Coordinates of C-alpha atoms (C1' of nucleotides) in Angstrom, one line a residue:
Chain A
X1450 CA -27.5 48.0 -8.3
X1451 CA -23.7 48.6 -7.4
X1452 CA -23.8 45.3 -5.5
X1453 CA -23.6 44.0 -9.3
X1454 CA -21.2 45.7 -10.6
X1455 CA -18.7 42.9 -10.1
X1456 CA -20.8 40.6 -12.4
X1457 CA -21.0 43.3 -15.3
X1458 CA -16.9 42.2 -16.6
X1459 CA -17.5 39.8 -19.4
X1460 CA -18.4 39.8 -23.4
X1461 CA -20.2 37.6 -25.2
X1462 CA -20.0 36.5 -28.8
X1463 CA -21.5 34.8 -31.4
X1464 CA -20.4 31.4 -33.5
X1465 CA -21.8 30.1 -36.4
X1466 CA -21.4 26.7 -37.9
X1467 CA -23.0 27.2 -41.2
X1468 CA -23.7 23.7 -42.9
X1469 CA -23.6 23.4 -46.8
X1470 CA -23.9 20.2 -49.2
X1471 CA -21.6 19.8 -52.4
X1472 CA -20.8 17.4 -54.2
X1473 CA -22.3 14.2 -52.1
X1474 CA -20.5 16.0 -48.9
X1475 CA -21.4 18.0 -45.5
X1476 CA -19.7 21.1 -45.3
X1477 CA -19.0 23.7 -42.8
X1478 CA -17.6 27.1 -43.3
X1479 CA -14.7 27.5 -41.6
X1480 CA -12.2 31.1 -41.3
X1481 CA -8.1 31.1 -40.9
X1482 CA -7.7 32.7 -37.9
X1483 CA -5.0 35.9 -38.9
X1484 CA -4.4 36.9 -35.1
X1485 CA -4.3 35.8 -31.6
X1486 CA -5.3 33.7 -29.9
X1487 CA -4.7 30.4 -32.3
X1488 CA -3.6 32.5 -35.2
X1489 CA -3.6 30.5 -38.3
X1490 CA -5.6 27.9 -36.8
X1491 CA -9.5 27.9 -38.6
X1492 CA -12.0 28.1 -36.5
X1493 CA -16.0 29.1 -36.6
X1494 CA -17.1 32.8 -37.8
X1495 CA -17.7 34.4 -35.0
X1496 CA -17.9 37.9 -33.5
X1497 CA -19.0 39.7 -30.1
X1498 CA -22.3 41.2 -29.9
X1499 CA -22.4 44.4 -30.2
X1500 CA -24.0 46.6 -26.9
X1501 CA -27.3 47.2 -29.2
X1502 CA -27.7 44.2 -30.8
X1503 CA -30.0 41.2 -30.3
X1504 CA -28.1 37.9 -30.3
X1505 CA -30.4 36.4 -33.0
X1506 CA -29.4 40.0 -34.9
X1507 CA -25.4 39.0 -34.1
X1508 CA -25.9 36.1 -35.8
X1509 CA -27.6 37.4 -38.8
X1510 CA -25.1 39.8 -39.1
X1511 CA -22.2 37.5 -39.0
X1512 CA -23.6 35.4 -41.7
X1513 CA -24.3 38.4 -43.9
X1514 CA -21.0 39.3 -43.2
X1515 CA -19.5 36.4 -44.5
X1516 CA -21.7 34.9 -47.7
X1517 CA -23.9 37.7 -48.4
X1518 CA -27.0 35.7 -47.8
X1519 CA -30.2 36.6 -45.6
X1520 CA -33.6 35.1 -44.8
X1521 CA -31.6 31.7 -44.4
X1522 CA -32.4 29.1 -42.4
X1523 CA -30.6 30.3 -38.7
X1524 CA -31.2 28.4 -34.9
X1525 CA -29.9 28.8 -32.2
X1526 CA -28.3 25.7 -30.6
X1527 CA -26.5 26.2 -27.3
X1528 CA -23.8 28.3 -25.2
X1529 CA -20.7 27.4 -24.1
X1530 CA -19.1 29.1 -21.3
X1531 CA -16.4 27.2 -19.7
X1532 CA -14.5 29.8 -17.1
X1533 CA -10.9 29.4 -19.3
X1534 CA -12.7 28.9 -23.1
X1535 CA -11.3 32.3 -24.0
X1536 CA -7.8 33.6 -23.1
X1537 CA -9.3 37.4 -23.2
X1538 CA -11.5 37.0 -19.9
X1539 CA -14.6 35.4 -19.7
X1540 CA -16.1 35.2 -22.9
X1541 CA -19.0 33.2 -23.3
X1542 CA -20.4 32.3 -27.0
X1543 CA -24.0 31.7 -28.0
X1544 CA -23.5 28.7 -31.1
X1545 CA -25.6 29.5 -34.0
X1546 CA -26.0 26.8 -36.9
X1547 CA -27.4 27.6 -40.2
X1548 CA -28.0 25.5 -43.8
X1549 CA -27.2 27.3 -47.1
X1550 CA -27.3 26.8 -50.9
X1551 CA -23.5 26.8 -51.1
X1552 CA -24.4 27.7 -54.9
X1553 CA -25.8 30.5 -53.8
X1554 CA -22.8 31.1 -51.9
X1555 CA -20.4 34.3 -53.4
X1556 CA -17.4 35.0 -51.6
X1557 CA -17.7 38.7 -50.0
X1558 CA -15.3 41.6 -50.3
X1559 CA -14.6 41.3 -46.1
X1560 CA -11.7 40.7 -45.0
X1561 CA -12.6 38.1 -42.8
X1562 CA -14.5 36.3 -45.8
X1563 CA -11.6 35.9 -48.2
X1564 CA -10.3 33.8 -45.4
X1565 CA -13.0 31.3 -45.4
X1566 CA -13.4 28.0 -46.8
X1567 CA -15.5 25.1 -46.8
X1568 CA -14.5 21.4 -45.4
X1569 CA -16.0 18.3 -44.8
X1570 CA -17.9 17.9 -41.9
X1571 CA -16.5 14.6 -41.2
X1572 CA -12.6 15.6 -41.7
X1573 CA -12.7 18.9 -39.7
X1574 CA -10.6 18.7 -36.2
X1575 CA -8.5 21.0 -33.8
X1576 CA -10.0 24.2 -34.3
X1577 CA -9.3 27.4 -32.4
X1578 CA -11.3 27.7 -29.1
X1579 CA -13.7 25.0 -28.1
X1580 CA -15.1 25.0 -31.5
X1581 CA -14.4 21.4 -32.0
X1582 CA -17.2 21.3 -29.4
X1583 CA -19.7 23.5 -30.7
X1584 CA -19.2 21.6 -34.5
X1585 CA -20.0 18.7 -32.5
X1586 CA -23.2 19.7 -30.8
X1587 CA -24.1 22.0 -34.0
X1588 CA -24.0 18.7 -36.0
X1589 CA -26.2 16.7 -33.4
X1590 CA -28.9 19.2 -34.1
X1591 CA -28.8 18.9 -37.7
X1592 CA -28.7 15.0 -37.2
X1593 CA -31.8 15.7 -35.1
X1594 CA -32.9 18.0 -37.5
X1595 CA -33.7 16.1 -40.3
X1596 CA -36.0 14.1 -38.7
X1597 CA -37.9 16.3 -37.7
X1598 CA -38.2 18.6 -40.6
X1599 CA -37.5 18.6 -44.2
X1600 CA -34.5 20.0 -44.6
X1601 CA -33.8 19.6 -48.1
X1602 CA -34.9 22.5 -48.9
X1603 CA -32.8 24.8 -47.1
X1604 CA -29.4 23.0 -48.4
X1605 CA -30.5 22.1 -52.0
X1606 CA -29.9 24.0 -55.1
X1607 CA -34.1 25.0 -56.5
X1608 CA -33.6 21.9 -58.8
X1609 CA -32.3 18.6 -57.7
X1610 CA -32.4 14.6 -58.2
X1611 CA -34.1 12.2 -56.2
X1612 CA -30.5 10.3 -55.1
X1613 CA -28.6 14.1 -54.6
X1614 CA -31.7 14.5 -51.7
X1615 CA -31.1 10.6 -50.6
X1616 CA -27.2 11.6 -50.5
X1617 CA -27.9 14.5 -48.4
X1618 CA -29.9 12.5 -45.9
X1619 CA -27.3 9.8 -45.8
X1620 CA -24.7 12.6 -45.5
X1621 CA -26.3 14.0 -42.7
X1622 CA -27.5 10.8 -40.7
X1623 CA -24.5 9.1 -41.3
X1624 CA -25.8 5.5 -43.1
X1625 CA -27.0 4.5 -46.3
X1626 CA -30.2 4.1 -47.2
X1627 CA -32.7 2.1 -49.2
X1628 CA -33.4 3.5 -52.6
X1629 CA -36.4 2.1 -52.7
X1630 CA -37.8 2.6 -49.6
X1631 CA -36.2 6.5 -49.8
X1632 CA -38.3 7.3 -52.8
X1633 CA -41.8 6.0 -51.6
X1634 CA -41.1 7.8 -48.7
X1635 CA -40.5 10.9 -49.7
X1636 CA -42.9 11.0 -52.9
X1637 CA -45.9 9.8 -50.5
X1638 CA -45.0 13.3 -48.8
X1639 CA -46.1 15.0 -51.8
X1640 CA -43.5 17.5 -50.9
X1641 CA -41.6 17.4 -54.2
X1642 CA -42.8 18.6 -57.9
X1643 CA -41.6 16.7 -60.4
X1644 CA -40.0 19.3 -63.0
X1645 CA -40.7 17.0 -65.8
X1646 CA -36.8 18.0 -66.7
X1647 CA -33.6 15.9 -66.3
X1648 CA -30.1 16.2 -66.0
X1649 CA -28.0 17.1 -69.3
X1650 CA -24.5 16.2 -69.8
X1651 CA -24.1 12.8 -68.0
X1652 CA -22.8 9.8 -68.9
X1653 CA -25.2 7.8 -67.9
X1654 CA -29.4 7.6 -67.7
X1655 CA -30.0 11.0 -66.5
X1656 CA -32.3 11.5 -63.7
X1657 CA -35.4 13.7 -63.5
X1658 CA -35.3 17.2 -61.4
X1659 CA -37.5 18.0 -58.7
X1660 CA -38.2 20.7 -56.6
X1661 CA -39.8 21.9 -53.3
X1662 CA -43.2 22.8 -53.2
X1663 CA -43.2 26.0 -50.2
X1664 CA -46.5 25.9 -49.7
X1665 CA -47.0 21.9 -49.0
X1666 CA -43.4 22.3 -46.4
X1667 CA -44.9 24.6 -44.8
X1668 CA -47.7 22.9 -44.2
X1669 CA -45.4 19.7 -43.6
X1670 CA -43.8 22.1 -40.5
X1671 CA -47.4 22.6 -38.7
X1672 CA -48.9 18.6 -39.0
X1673 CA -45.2 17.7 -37.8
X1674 CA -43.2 16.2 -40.2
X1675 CA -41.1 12.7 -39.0
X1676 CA -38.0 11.0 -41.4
X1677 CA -37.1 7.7 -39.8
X1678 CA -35.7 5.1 -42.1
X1679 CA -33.3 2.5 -41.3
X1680 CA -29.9 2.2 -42.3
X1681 CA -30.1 -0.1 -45.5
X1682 CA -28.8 -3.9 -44.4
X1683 CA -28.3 -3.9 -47.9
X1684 CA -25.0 -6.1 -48.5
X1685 CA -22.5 -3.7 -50.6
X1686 CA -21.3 -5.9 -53.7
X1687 CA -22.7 -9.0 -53.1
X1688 CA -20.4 -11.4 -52.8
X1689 CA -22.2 -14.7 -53.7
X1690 CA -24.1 -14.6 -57.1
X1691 CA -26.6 -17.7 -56.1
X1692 CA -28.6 -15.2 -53.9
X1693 CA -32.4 -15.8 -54.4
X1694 CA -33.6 -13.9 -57.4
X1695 CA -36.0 -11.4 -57.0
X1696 CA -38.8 -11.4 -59.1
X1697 CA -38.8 -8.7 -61.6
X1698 CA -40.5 -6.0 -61.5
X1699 CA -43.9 -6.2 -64.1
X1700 CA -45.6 -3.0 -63.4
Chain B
X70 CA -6.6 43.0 -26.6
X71 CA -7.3 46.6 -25.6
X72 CA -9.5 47.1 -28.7
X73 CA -12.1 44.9 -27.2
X74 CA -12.6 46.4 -24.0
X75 CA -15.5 47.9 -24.6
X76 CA -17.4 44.5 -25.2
X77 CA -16.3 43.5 -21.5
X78 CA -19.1 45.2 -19.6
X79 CA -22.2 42.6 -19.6
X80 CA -23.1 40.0 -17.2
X81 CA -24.8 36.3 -17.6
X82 CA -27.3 34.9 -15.7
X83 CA -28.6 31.2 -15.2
X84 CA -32.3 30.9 -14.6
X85 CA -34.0 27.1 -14.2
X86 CA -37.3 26.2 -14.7
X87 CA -37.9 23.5 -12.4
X88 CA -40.7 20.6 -12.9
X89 CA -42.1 18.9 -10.4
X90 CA -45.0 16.7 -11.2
X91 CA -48.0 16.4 -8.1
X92 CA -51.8 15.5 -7.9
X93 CA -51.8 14.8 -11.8
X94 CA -50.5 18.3 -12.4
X95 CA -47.2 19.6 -14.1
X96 CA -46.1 22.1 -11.8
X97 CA -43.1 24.8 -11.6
X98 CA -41.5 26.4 -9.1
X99 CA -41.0 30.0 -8.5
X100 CA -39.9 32.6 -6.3
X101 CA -41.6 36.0 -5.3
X102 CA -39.3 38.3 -6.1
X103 CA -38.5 40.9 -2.7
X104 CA -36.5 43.5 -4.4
X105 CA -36.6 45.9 -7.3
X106 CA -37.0 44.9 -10.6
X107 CA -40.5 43.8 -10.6
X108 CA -40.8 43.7 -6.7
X109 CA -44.2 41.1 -5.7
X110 CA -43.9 39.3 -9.2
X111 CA -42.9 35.4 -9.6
X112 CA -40.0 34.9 -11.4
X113 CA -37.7 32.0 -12.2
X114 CA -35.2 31.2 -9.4
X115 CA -31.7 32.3 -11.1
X116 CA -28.8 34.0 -10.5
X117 CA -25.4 35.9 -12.2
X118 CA -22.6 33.2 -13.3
X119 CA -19.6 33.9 -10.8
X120 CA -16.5 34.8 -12.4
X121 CA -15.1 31.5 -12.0
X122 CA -18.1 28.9 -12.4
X123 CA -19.1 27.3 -15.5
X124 CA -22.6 27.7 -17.3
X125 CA -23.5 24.2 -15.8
X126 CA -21.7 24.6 -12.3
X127 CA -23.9 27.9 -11.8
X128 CA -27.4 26.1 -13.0
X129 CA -26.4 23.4 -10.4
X130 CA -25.7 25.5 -7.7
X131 CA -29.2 27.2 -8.2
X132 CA -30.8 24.3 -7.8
X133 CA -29.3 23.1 -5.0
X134 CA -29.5 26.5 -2.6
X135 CA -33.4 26.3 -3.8
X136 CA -34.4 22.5 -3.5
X137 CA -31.2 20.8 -1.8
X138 CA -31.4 18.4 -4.6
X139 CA -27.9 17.0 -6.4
X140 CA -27.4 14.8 -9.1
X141 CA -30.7 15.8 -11.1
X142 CA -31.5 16.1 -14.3
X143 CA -30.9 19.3 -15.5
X144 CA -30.2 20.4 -19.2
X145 CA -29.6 23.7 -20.9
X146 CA -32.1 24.9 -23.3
X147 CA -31.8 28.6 -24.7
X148 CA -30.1 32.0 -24.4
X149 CA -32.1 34.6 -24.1
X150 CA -30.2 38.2 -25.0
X151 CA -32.9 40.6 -25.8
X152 CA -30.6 44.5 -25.6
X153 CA -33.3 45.3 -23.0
X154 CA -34.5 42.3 -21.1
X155 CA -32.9 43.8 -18.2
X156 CA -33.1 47.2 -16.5
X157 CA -29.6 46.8 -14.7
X158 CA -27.7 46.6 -17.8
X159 CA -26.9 44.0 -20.5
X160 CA -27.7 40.8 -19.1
X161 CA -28.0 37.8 -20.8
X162 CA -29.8 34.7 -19.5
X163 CA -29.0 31.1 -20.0
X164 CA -32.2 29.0 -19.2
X165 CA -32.3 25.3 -18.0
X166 CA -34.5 23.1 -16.6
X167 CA -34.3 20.2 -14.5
X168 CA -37.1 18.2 -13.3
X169 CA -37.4 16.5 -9.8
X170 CA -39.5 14.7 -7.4
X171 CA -41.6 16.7 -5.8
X172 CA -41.3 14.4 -2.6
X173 CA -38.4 14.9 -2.7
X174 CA -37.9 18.5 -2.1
X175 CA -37.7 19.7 1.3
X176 CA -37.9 23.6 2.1
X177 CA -34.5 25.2 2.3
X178 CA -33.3 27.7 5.1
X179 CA -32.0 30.2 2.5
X180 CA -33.9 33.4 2.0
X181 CA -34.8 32.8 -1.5
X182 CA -36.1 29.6 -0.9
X183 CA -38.3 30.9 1.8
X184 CA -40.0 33.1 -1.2
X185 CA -40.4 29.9 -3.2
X186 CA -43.5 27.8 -4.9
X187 CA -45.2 25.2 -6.6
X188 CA -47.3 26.4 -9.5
X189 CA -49.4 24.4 -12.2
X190 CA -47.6 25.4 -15.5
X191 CA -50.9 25.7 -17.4
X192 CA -51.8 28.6 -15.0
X193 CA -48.7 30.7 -14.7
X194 CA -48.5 34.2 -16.0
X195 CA -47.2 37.5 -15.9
X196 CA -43.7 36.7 -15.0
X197 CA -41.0 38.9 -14.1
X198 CA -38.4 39.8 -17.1
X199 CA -38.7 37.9 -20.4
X200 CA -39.8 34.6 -17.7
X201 CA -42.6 33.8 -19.5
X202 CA -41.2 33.4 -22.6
X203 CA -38.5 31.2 -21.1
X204 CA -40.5 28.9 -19.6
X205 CA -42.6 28.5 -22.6
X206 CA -39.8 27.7 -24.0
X207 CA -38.5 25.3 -21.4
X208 CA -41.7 23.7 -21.3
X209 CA -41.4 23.3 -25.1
X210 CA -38.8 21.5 -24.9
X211 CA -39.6 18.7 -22.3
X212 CA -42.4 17.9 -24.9
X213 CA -40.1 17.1 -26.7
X214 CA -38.0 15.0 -24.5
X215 CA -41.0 13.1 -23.1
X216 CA -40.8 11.0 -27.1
X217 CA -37.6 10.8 -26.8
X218 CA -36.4 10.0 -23.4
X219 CA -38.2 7.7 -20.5
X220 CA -39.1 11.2 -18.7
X221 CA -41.2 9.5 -15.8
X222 CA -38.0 8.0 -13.9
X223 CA -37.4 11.9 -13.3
X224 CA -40.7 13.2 -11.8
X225 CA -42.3 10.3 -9.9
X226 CA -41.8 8.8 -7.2
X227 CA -39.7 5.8 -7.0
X228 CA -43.2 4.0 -6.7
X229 CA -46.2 4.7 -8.9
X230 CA -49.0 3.2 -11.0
X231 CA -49.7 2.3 -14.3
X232 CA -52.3 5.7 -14.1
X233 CA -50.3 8.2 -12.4
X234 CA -47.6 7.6 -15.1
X235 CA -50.2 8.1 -17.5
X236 CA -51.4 11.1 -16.3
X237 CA -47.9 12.8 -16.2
X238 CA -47.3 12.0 -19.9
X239 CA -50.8 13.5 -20.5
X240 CA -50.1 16.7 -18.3
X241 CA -46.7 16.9 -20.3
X242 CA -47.9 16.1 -23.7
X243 CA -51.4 18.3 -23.1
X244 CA -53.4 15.2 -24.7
X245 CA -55.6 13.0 -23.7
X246 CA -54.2 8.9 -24.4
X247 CA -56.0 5.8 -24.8
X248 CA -55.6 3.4 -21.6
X249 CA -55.0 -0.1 -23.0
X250 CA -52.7 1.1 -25.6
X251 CA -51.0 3.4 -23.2
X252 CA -50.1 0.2 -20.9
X253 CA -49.5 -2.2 -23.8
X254 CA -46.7 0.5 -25.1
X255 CA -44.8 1.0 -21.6
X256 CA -45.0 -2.1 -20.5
X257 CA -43.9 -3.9 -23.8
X258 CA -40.7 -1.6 -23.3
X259 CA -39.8 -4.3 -20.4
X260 CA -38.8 -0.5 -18.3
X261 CA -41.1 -1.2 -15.3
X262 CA -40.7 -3.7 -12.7
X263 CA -44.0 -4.8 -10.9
X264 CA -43.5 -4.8 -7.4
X265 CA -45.8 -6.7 -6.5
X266 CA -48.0 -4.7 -3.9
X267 CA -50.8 -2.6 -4.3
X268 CA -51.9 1.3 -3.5
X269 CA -53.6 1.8 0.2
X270 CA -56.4 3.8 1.4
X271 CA -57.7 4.6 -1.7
X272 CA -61.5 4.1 -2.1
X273 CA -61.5 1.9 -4.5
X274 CA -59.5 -0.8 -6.6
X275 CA -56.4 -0.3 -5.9
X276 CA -53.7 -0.1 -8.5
X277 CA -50.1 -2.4 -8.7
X278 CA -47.3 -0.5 -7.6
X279 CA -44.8 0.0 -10.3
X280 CA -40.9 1.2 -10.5
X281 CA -38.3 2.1 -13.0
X282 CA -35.4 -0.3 -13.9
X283 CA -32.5 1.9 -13.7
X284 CA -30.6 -0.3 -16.0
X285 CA -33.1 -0.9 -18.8
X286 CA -33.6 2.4 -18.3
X287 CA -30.3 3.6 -19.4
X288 CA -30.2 0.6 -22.1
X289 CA -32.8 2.8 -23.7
X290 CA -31.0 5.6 -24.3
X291 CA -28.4 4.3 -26.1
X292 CA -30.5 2.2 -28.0
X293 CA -32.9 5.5 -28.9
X294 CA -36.4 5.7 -27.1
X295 CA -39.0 7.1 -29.0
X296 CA -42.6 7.3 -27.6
X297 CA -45.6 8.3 -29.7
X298 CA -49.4 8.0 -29.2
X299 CA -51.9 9.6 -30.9
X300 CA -54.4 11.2 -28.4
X301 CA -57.2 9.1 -27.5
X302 CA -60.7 10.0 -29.5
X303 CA -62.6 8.4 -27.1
X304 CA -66.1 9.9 -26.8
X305 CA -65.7 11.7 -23.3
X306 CA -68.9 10.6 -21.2
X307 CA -70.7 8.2 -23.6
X308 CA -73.9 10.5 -24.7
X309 CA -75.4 7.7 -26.9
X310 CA -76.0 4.4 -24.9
X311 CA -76.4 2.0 -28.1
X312 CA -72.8 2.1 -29.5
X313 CA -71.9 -1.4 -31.2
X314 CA -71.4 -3.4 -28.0
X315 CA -67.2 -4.6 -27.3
X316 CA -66.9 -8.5 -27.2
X317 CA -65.6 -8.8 -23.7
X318 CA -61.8 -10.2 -23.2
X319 CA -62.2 -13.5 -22.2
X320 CA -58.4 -13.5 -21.2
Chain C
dC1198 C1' -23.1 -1.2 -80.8
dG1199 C1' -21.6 -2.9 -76.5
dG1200 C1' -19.9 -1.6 -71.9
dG1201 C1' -20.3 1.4 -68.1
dC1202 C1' -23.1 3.8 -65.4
dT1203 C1' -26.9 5.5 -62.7
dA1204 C1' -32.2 5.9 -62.8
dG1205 C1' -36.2 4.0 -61.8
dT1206 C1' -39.6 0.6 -60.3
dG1207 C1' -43.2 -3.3 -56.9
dT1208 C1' -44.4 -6.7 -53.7
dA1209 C1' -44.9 -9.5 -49.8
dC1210 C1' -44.4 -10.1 -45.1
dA1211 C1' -43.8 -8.5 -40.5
dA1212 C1' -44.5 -5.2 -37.1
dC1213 C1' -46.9 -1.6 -35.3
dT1214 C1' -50.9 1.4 -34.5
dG1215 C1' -55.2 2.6 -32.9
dA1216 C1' -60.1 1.9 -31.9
dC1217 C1' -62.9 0.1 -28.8
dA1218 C1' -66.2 -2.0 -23.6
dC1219 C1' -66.6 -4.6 -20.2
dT1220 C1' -65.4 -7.1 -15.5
dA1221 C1' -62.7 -6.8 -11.0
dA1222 C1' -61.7 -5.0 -6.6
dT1223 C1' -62.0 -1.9 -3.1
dC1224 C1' -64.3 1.6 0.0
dC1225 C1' -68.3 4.1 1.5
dT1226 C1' -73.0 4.9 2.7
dG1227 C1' -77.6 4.0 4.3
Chain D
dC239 C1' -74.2 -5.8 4.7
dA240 C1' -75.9 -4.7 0.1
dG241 C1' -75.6 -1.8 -3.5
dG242 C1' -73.4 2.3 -5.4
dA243 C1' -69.4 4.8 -6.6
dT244 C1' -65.0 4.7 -8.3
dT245 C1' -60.9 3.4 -10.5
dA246 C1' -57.9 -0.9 -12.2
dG247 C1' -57.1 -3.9 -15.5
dT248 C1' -57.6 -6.5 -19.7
dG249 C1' -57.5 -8.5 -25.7
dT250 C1' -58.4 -8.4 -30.5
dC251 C1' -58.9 -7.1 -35.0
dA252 C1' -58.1 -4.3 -39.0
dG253 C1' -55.6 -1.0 -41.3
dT254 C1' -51.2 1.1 -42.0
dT255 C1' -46.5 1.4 -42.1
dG256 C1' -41.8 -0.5 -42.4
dT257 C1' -38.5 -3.2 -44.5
dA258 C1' -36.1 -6.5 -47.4
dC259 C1' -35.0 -7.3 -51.8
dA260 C1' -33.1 -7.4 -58.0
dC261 C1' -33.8 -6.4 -62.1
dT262 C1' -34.8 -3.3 -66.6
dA263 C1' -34.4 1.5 -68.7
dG264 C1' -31.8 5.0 -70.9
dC265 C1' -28.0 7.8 -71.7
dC266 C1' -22.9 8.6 -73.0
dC267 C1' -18.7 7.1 -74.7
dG268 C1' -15.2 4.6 -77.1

DNA sequence: CGGGCTAGTGTACAACTGACACTAATCCTG
DNA sequence: CAGGATTAGTGTCAGTTGTACACTAGCCCG
């Protein structure tokens, strides 16, 4: 056993890139680093696992931690360990990702909490450590994700329109989508309950509110649930009016 | 800095679960362990991460002492940091798993290779540490990559038939697939390049040889492969003889 | 009450999927 | 050397799914 010893020198922490959708837009949580290394840099909430602690438990607990929230959706995704990531000594981190209700969301008394903040998925760069990195790859497995599950649920508030779940898909896959082809989609699923409500206090047609049905998503999660839809080829304002007319709808 | 010392006592691990595909079986290989813990049990061949390798330089350098193989494919799929997994102290594991050619692999002089073996994955059990659960989880994964990725290029030999291909998609995927639409789906995919000679020694037809096209091949991934086949319901041994008779191709 | 805005809806064509059975070619055996 | 054993190899049709595409409906606001 003392042959080993040399090997037992090095920590081990825990990052979490937790996802949330607001207003049309991906967003990560992100903390401003108050110390070294990279202080006032933001990087991912993090911490090191603690000698008792399961790494699935470190994760949890950093989450808590920071929003609160339990029993969310929470994966593990890879671990980086390059020799020099962390000026301490060999650090290596085990990247967590997990998908919230940011209304849901209430800032915690912690300290490190009142330093976080949310910001677009798609704006965020030069973060502390290799974080940049582990956004990257945390992202790919959401992209990945939602193909393969329905993931909706996890980052919707309980009541939501048909084109708030389209914008999260487009969000997260990067393209646009059909609205047609969206809605038959996902209503053949018969994953959604229509609330028989809409939207008050638009200014325009409001839309009707749906909601998850647990039981049929679970269900959805054993058969195997695929999402594929192609990027619409729609063209954006069309640009000739003398296209051929569709026929209008009769039914 | 000092505050954290206490965190610096653990140690990583790499440990690779290696496929090897032979006589229409998925097969893994494994090394008898000689030394306390879990002395006579198989376990994964792994090691600790030296101080100054990288998560991936460490996986690679296991394989290579074990098989003498380079330039594989290898992929990291999941930490496993259970507070007891290990009797020695905290030790967390990264697991990987490459997959090779069996032909390929030639017996190394070193001493763990001497302990090593082929094993059909469907059979293993009882593994040293949490090794069960990690290959379950490795294997899990190369499901998964087998819709996603052209996995055969990885496994077989550089010449193959139409059947042998089959039957490693059927040993990964734990199905049963339909012959004709099989053949019609890889071969529409333009991947295989018919070399124009024929099996030996076998007693009876024998079947075109085939290989992969390298560059088509890595076409696909960019593109995005994606393989799916329901399993075949075909009737095993026909136990009616008076099912509606099939026009014969006349092709 | 008209303009601005987003919701909501159907269809036709193309592409893909999946079910399904026999003939061809080789070796082996008696 | 004929017949049996064994695996290779092949096509079609029907049903389902994917995709392109444009207008009307309903609300608020000025």
């Amino acid at each position: 056993m003392n042959e080993f010893n040399e090997y037992f020198k090095s920590a081990f922490t825990v990052d979490n890139v937790i996802f949330g959708f607001d207003e049309g837009d991906l967003k990560v949580l992100l903390i401003k680093r108050g110390e070294e290394p990279y202080q006032g840099k933001w990087a991912l909430p993090g911490y090191f696992v603690y000698p008792n602690e399961d790494l699935d438990m470190a994760a949890k607990r950093v989450l808590e931690q920071l929003t609160g929230l339990r029993n969310v959706f929470l994966e593990q995704v890879k671990t980086f360990g390059a020799v020099n990531r962390h000026p301490f000594g060999r650090v290596i981190t085990v990247a967590y990702f997990s998908l919230i209700k940011i209304s849901y969301y209430t800032i915690q008394p912690s300290s490190i909490a009142r330093k976080a903040q949310w910001h677009s998925v798609s704006k965020v760069k030069d973060l502390a450590f290799d974080h940049d990195e582990i956004l990257r790859a945390c992202f790919h497995r959401l992209k990945w994700l939602v193909r393969t599950r329905p993931v909706g649920f996890e980052l919707l508030p309980p009541k939501f329109t048909l084109t708030e779940l389209q914008h999260l898909y487009e969000a997260i896959l990067e393209t646009k989508l059909d609205k047609r082809n969206f809605r038959k989609k996902i209503l053949s699923m018969d994953l959604l309950v229509d609330l028989d409500e809409t939207q008050e206090g638009v200014a325009h047609r409001p839309a009707r509110l749906y909601q998850f049905d647990r039981k049929r998503y679970e269900e959805l999660l054993l058969d195997g649930f695929s999402f594929e839809l192609k990027e619409s080829r729609r063209k954006e304002p069309p640009q000739s009016k003398r296209g051929k007319r569709e026929i209008a709808s009769s039914n």
